[in-house]
PDB file of C-alpha atoms in Angstrom:
ATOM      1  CA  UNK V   1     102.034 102.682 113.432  1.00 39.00           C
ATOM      2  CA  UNK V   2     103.135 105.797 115.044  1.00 41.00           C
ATOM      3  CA  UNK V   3     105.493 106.655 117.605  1.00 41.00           C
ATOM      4  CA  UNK V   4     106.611 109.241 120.001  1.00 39.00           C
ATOM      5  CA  UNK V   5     110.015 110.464 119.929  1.00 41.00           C
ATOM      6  CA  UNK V   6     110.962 107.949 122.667  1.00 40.00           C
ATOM      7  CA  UNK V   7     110.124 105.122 120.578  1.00 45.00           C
ATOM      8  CA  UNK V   8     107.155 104.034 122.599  1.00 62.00           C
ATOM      9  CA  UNK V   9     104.043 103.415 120.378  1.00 73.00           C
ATOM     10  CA  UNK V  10     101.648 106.440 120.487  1.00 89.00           C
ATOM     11  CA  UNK V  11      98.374 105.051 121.268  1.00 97.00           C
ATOM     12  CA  UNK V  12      95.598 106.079 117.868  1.00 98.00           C
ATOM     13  CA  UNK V  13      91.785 106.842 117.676  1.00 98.00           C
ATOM     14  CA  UNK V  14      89.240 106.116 115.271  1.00 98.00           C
ATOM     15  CA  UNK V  15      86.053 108.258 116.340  1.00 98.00           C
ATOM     16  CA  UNK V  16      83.656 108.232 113.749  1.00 98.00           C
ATOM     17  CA  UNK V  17      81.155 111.633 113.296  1.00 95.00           C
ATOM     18  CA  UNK V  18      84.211 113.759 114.682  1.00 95.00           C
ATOM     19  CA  UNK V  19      83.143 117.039 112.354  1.00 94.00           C
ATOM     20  CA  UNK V  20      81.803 119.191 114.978  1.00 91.00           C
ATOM     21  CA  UNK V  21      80.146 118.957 118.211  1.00 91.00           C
ATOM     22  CA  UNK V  22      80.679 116.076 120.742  1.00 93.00           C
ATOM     23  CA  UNK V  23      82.862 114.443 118.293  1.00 95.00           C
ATOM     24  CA  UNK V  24      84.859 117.221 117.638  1.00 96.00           C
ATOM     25  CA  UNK V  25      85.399 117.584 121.314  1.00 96.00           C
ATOM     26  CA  UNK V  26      86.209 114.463 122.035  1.00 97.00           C
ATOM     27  CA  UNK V  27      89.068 114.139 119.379  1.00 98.00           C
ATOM     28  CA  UNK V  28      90.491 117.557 121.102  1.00 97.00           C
ATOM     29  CA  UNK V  29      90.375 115.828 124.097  1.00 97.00           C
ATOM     30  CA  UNK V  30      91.966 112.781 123.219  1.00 98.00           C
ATOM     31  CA  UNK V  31      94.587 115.196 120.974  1.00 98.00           C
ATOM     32  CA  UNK V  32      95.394 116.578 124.520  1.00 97.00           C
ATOM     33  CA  UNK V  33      96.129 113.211 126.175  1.00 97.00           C
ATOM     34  CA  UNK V  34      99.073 112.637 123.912  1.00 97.00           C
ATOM     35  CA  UNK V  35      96.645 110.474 121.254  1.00 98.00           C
ATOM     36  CA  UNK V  36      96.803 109.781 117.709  1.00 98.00           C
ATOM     37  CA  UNK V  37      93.358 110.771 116.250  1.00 98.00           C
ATOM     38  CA  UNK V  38      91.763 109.526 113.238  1.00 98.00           C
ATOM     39  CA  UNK V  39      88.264 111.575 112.395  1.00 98.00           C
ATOM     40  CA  UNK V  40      85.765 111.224 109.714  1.00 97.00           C
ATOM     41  CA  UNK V  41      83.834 113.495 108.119  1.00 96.00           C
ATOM     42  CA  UNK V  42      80.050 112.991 106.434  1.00 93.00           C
ATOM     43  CA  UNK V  43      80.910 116.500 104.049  1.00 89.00           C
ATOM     44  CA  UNK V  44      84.235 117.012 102.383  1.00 83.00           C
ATOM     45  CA  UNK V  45      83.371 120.468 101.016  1.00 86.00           C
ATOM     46  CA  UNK V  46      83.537 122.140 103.888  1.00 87.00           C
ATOM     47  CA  UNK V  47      85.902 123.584 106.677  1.00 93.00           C
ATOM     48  CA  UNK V  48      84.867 122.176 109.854  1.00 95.00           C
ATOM     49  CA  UNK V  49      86.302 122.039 113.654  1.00 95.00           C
ATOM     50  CA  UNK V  50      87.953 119.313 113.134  1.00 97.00           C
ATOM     51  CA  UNK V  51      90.015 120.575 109.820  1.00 96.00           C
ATOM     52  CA  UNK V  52      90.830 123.802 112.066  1.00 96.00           C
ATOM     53  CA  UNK V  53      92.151 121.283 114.836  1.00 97.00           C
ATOM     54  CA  UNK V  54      93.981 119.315 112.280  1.00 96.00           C
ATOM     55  CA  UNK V  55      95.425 122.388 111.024  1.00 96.00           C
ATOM     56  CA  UNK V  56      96.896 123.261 114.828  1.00 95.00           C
ATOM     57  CA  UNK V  57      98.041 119.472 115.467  1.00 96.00           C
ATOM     58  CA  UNK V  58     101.696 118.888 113.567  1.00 94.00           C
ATOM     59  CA  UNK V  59     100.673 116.071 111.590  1.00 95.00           C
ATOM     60  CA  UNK V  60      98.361 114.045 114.441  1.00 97.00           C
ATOM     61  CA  UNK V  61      95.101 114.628 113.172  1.00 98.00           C
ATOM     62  CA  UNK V  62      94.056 112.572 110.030  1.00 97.00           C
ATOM     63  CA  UNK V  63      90.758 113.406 108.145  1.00 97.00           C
ATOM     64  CA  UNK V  64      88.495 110.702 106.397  1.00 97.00           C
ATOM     65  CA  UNK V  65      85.500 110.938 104.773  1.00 97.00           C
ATOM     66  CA  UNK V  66      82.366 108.267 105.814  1.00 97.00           C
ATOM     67  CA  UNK V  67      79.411 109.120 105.331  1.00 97.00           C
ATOM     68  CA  UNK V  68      77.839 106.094 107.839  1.00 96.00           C
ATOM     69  CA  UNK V  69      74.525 105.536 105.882  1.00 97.00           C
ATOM     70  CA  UNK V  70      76.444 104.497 102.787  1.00 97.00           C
ATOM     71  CA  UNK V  71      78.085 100.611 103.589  1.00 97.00           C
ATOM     72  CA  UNK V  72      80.183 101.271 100.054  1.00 98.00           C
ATOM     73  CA  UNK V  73      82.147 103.953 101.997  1.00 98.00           C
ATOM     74  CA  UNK V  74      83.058 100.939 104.477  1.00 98.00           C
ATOM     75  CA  UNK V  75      85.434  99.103 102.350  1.00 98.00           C
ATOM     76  CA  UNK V  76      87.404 102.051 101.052  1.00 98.00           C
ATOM     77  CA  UNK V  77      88.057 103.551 104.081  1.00 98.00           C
ATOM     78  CA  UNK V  78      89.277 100.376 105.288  1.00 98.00           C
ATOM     79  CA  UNK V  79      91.588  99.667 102.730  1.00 98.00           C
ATOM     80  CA  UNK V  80      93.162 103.195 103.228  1.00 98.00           C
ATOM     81  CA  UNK V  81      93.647 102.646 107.212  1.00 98.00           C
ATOM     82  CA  UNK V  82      94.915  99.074 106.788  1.00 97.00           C
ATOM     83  CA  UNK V  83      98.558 100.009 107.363  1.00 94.00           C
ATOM     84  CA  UNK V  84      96.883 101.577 110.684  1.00 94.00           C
ATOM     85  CA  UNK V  85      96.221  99.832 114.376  1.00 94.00           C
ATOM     86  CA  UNK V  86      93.778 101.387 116.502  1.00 98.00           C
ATOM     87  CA  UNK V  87      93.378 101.250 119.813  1.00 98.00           C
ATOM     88  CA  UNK V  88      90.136 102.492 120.275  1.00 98.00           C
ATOM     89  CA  UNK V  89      87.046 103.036 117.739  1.00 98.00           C
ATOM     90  CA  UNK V  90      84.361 104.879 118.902  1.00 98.00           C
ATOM     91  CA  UNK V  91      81.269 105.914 116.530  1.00 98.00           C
ATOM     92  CA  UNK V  92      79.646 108.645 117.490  1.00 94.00           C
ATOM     93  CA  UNK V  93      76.436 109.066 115.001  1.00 80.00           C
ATOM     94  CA  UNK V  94      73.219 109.892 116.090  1.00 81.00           C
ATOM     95  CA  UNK V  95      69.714 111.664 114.709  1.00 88.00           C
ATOM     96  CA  UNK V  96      65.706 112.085 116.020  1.00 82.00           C
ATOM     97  CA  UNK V  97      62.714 112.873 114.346  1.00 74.00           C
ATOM     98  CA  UNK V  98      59.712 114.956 115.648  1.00 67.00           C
ATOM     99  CA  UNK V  99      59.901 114.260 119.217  1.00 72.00           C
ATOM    100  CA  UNK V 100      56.037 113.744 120.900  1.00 81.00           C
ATOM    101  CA  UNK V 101      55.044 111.776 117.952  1.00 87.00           C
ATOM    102  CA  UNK V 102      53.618 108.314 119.370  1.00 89.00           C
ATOM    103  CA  UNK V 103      55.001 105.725 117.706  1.00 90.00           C
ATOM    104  CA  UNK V 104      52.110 104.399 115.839  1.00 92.00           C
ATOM    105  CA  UNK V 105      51.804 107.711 113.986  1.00 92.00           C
ATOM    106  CA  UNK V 106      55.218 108.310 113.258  1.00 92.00           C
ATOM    107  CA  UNK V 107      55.984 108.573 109.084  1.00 92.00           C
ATOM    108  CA  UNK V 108      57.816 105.236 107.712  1.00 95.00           C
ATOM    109  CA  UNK V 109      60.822 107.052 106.286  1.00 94.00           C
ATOM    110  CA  UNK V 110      61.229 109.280 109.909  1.00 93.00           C
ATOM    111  CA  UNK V 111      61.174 105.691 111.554  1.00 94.00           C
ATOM    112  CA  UNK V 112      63.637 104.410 108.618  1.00 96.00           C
ATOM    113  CA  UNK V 113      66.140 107.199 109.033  1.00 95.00           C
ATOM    114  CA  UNK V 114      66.045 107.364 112.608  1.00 95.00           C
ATOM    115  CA  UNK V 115      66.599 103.734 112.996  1.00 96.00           C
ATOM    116  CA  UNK V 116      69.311 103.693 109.898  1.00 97.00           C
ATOM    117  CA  UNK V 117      70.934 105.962 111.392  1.00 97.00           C
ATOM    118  CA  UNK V 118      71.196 105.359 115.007  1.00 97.00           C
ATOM    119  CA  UNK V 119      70.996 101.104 114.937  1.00 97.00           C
ATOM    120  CA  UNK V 120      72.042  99.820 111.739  1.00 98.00           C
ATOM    121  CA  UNK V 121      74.552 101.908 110.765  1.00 98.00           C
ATOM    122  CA  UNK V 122      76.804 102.254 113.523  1.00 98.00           C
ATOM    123  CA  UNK V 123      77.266  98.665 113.578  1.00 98.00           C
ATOM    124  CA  UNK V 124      78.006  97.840 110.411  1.00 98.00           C
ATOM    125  CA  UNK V 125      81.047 100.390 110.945  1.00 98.00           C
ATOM    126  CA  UNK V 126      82.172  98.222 113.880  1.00 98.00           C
ATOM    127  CA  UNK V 127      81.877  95.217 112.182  1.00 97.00           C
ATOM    128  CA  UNK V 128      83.811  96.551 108.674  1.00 98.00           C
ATOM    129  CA  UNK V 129      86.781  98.330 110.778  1.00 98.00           C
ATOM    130  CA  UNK V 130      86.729  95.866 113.670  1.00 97.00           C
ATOM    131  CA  UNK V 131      89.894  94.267 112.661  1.00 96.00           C
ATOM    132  CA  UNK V 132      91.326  96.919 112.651  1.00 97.00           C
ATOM    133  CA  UNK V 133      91.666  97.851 116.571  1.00 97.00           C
ATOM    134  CA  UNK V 134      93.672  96.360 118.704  1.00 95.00           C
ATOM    135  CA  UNK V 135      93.268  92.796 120.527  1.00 93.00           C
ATOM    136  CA  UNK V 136      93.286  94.820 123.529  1.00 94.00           C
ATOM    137  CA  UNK V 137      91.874  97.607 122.392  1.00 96.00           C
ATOM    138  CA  UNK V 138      88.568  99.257 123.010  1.00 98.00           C
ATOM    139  CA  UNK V 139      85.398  99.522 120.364  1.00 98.00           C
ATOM    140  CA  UNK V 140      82.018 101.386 121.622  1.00 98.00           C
ATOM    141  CA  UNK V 141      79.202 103.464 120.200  1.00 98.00           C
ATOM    142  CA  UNK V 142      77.500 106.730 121.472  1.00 97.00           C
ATOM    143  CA  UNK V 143      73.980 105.636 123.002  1.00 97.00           C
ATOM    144  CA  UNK V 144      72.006 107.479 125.508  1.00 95.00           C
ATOM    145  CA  UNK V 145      70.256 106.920 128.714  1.00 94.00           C
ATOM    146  CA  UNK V 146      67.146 107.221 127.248  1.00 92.00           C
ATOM    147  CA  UNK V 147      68.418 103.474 124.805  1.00 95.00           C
ATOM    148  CA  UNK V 148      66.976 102.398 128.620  1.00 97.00           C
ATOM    149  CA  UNK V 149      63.803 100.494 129.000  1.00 96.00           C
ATOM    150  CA  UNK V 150      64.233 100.210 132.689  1.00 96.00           C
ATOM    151  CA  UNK V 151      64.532 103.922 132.692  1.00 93.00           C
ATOM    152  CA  UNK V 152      61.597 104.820 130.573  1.00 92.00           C
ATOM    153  CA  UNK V 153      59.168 106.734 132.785  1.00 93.00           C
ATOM    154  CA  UNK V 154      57.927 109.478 131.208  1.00 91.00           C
ATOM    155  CA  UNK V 155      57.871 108.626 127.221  1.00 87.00           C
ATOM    156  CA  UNK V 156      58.305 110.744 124.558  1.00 86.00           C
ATOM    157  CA  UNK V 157      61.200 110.551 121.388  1.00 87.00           C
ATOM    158  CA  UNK V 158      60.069 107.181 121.316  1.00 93.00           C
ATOM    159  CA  UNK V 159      61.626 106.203 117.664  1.00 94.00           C
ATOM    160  CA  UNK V 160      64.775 107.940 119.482  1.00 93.00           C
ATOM    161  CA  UNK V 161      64.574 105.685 122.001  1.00 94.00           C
ATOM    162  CA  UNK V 162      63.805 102.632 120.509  1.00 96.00           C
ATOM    163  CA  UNK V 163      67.043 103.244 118.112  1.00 96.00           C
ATOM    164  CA  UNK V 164      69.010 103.446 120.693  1.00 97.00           C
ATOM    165  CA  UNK V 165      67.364 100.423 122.683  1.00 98.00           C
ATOM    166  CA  UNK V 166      67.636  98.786 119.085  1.00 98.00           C
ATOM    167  CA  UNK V 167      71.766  99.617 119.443  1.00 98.00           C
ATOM    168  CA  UNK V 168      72.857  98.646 122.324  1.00 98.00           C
ATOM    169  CA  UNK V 169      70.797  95.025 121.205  1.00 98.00           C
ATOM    170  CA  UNK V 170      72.873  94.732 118.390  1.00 98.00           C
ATOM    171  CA  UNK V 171      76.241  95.891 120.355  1.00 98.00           C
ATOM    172  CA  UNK V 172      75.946  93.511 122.686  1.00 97.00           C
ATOM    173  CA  UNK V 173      75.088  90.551 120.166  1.00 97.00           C
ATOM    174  CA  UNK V 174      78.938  92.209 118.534  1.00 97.00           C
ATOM    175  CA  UNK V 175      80.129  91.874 121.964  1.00 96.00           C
ATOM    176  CA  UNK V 176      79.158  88.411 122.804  1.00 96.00           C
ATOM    177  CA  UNK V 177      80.708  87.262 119.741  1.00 94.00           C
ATOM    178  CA  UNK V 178      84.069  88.421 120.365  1.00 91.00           C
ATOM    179  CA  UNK V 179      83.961  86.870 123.608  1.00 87.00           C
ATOM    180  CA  UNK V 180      87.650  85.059 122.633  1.00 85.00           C
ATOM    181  CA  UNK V 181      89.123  88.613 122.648  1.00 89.00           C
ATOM    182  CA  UNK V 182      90.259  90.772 125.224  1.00 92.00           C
ATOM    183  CA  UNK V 183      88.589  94.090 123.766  1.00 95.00           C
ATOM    184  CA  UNK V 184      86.694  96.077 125.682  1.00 96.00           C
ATOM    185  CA  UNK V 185      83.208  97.541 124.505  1.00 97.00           C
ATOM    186  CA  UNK V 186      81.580 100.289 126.032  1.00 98.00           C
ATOM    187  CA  UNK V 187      78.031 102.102 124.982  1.00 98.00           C
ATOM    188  CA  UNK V 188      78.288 105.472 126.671  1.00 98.00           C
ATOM    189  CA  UNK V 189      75.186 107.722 127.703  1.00 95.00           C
ATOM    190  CA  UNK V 190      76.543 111.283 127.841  1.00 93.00           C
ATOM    191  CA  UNK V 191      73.366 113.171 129.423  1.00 83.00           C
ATOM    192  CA  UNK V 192      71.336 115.870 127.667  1.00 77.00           C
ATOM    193  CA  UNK V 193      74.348 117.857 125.886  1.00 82.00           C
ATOM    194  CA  UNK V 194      73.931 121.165 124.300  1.00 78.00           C
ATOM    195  CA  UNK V 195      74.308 120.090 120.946  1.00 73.00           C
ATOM    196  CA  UNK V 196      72.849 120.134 116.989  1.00 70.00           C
ATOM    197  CA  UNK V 197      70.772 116.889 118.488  1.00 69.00           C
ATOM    198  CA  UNK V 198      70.219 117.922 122.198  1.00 70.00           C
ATOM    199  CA  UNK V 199      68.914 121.612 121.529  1.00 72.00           C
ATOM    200  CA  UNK V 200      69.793 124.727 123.597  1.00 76.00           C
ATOM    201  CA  UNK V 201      68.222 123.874 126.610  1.00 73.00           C
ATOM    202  CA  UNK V 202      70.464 120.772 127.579  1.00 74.00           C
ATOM    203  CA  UNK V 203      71.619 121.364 130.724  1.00 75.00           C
ATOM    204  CA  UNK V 204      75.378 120.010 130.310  1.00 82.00           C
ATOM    205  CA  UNK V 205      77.843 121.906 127.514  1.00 86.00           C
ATOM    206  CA  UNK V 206      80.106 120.191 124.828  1.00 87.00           C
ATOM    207  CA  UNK V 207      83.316 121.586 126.978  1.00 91.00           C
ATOM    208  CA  UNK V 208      82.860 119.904 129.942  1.00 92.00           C
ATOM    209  CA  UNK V 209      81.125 116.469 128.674  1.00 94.00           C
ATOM    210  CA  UNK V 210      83.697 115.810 126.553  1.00 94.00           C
ATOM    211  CA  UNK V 211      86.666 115.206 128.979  1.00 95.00           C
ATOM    212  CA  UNK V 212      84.149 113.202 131.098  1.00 96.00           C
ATOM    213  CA  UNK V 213      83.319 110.966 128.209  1.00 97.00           C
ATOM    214  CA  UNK V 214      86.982 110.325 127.151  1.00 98.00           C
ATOM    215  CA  UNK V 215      87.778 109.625 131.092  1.00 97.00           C
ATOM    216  CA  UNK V 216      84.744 106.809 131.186  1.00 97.00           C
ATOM    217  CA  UNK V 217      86.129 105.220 127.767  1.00 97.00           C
ATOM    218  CA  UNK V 218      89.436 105.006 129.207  1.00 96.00           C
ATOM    219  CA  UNK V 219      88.495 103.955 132.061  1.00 95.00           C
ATOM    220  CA  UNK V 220      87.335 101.028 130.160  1.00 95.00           C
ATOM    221  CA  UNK V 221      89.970 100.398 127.743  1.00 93.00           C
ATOM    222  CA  UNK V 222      91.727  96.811 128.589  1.00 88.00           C
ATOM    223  CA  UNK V 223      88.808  95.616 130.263  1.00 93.00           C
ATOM    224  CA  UNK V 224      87.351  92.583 128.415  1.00 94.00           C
ATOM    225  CA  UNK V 225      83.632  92.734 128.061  1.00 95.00           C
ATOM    226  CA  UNK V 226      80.397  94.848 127.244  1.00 97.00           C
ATOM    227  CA  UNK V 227      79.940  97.987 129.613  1.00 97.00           C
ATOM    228  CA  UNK V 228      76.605 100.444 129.212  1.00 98.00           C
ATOM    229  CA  UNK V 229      77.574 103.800 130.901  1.00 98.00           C
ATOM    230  CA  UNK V 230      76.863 107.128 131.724  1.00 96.00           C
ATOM    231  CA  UNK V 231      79.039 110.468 132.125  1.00 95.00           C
ATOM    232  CA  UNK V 232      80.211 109.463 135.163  1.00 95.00           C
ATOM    233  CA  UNK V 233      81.024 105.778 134.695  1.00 96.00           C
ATOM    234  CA  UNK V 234      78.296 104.519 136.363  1.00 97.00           C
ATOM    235  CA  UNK V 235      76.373 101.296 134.485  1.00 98.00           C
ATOM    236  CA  UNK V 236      73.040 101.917 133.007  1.00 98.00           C
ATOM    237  CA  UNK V 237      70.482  99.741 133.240  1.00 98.00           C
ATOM    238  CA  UNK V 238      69.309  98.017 130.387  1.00 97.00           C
TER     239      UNK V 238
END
């Protein structure tokens, strides 16, 4: 457990996929709110944003490696964050395929990865580090407005789509059963962000989602109960 100098526990998050990007940005952000941060990386070769911000941070930066498609990373990284208590864990993961493909001609492996990748895996994070976070803490996953089927209008990314649909299923099935807790659990939908994923055209940057993002988790934190939300706090629809 860490502490400030005061004595008063300093409060610690896990965000998974915190390399570069919206992860990165969000583990700055939390960094500046007088947080603990705990990042993992998929690559531990390289120098990435978040070694350079761990480099700046005295000591409150911690790197791990996960790679979140391989469950026999799960149990390792457990065991070396035992002596740990979170107060948040947030996975941020997230991948597409070919993006006007209909979904009946869409390659079996694309759909696998996709689904792997943006479904499946994130879960199976929550549910191996789950005991780690606080009884009052907060657990959530990165989703997207377009995870929506009330909001589907137009089509299109529809493996994308139905991977996200697919997680916020299996987040709320998490959710229900740790209806004896008083965690929170949040699925956020950031908006079209100019990142790796959401392409240069994205109308909203990494700079000014992430704060946003960090302000809607927070907002949640202590609050028993599933929440589905965009940037600005407001619920999605399912």
């Amino acid at each position: 457990m860490s502490s400030t100098d005061t004595g008063q526990h300093m409060s610690t998050a896990l965000i998974v996929g915190a390399s570069r990007g919206l992860g990165h940005a969000m583990a700055a952000e939390f960094l500046g709110r007088g947080w603990n941060v705990i990042g993992t990386v998929r690559d531990t070769s390289a120098q990435t944003p978040l070694h350079d911000l761990a480099d700046r941070a005295e000591g409150r930066v911690t790197i791990e490696h996960l790679d979140i498609n391989e469950p026999d990373h799960l149990a390792p990284l457990h065991e070396r964050l035992a002596e740990r208590r979170l107060d948040l864990l947030f996975v941020n993961a997230g991948t597409t395929n070919s993006e006007q493909t209909p979904i009946g001609k869409v390659a079996t492996d694309d759909f696998v990865e996709v689904m792997i990748t943006n479904a499946l895996s994130p879960i199976r994070v929550i549910e191996a580090l789950e005991d780690l976070v606080s009884h009052t803490g907060l657990i959530g996953a990165m989703s997207s407005g377009q995870g929506s089927i009330t909001n589907n209008t137009t089509a299109g990314r529809e493996v994308y789509r139905g991977s996200k649909a697919a997680l916020n299923m299996f987040m709320r099935s998490f959710a229900i059963r740790q209806a004896g807790t008083q965690r929170g659990f949040a699925l956020l939908a950031p908006g079209w962000i100019r990142t790796a994923l959401g392409g240069p055209d994205a109308p909203f940057t990494v700079e000014e989602s992430a704060p946003l993002l960090v302000d809607v988790l927070l907002s949640t934190l202590g609050t028993p109960g599933l929440a589905y939300l965009d940037r600005s706090g407001r619920t999605v629809p399912w």
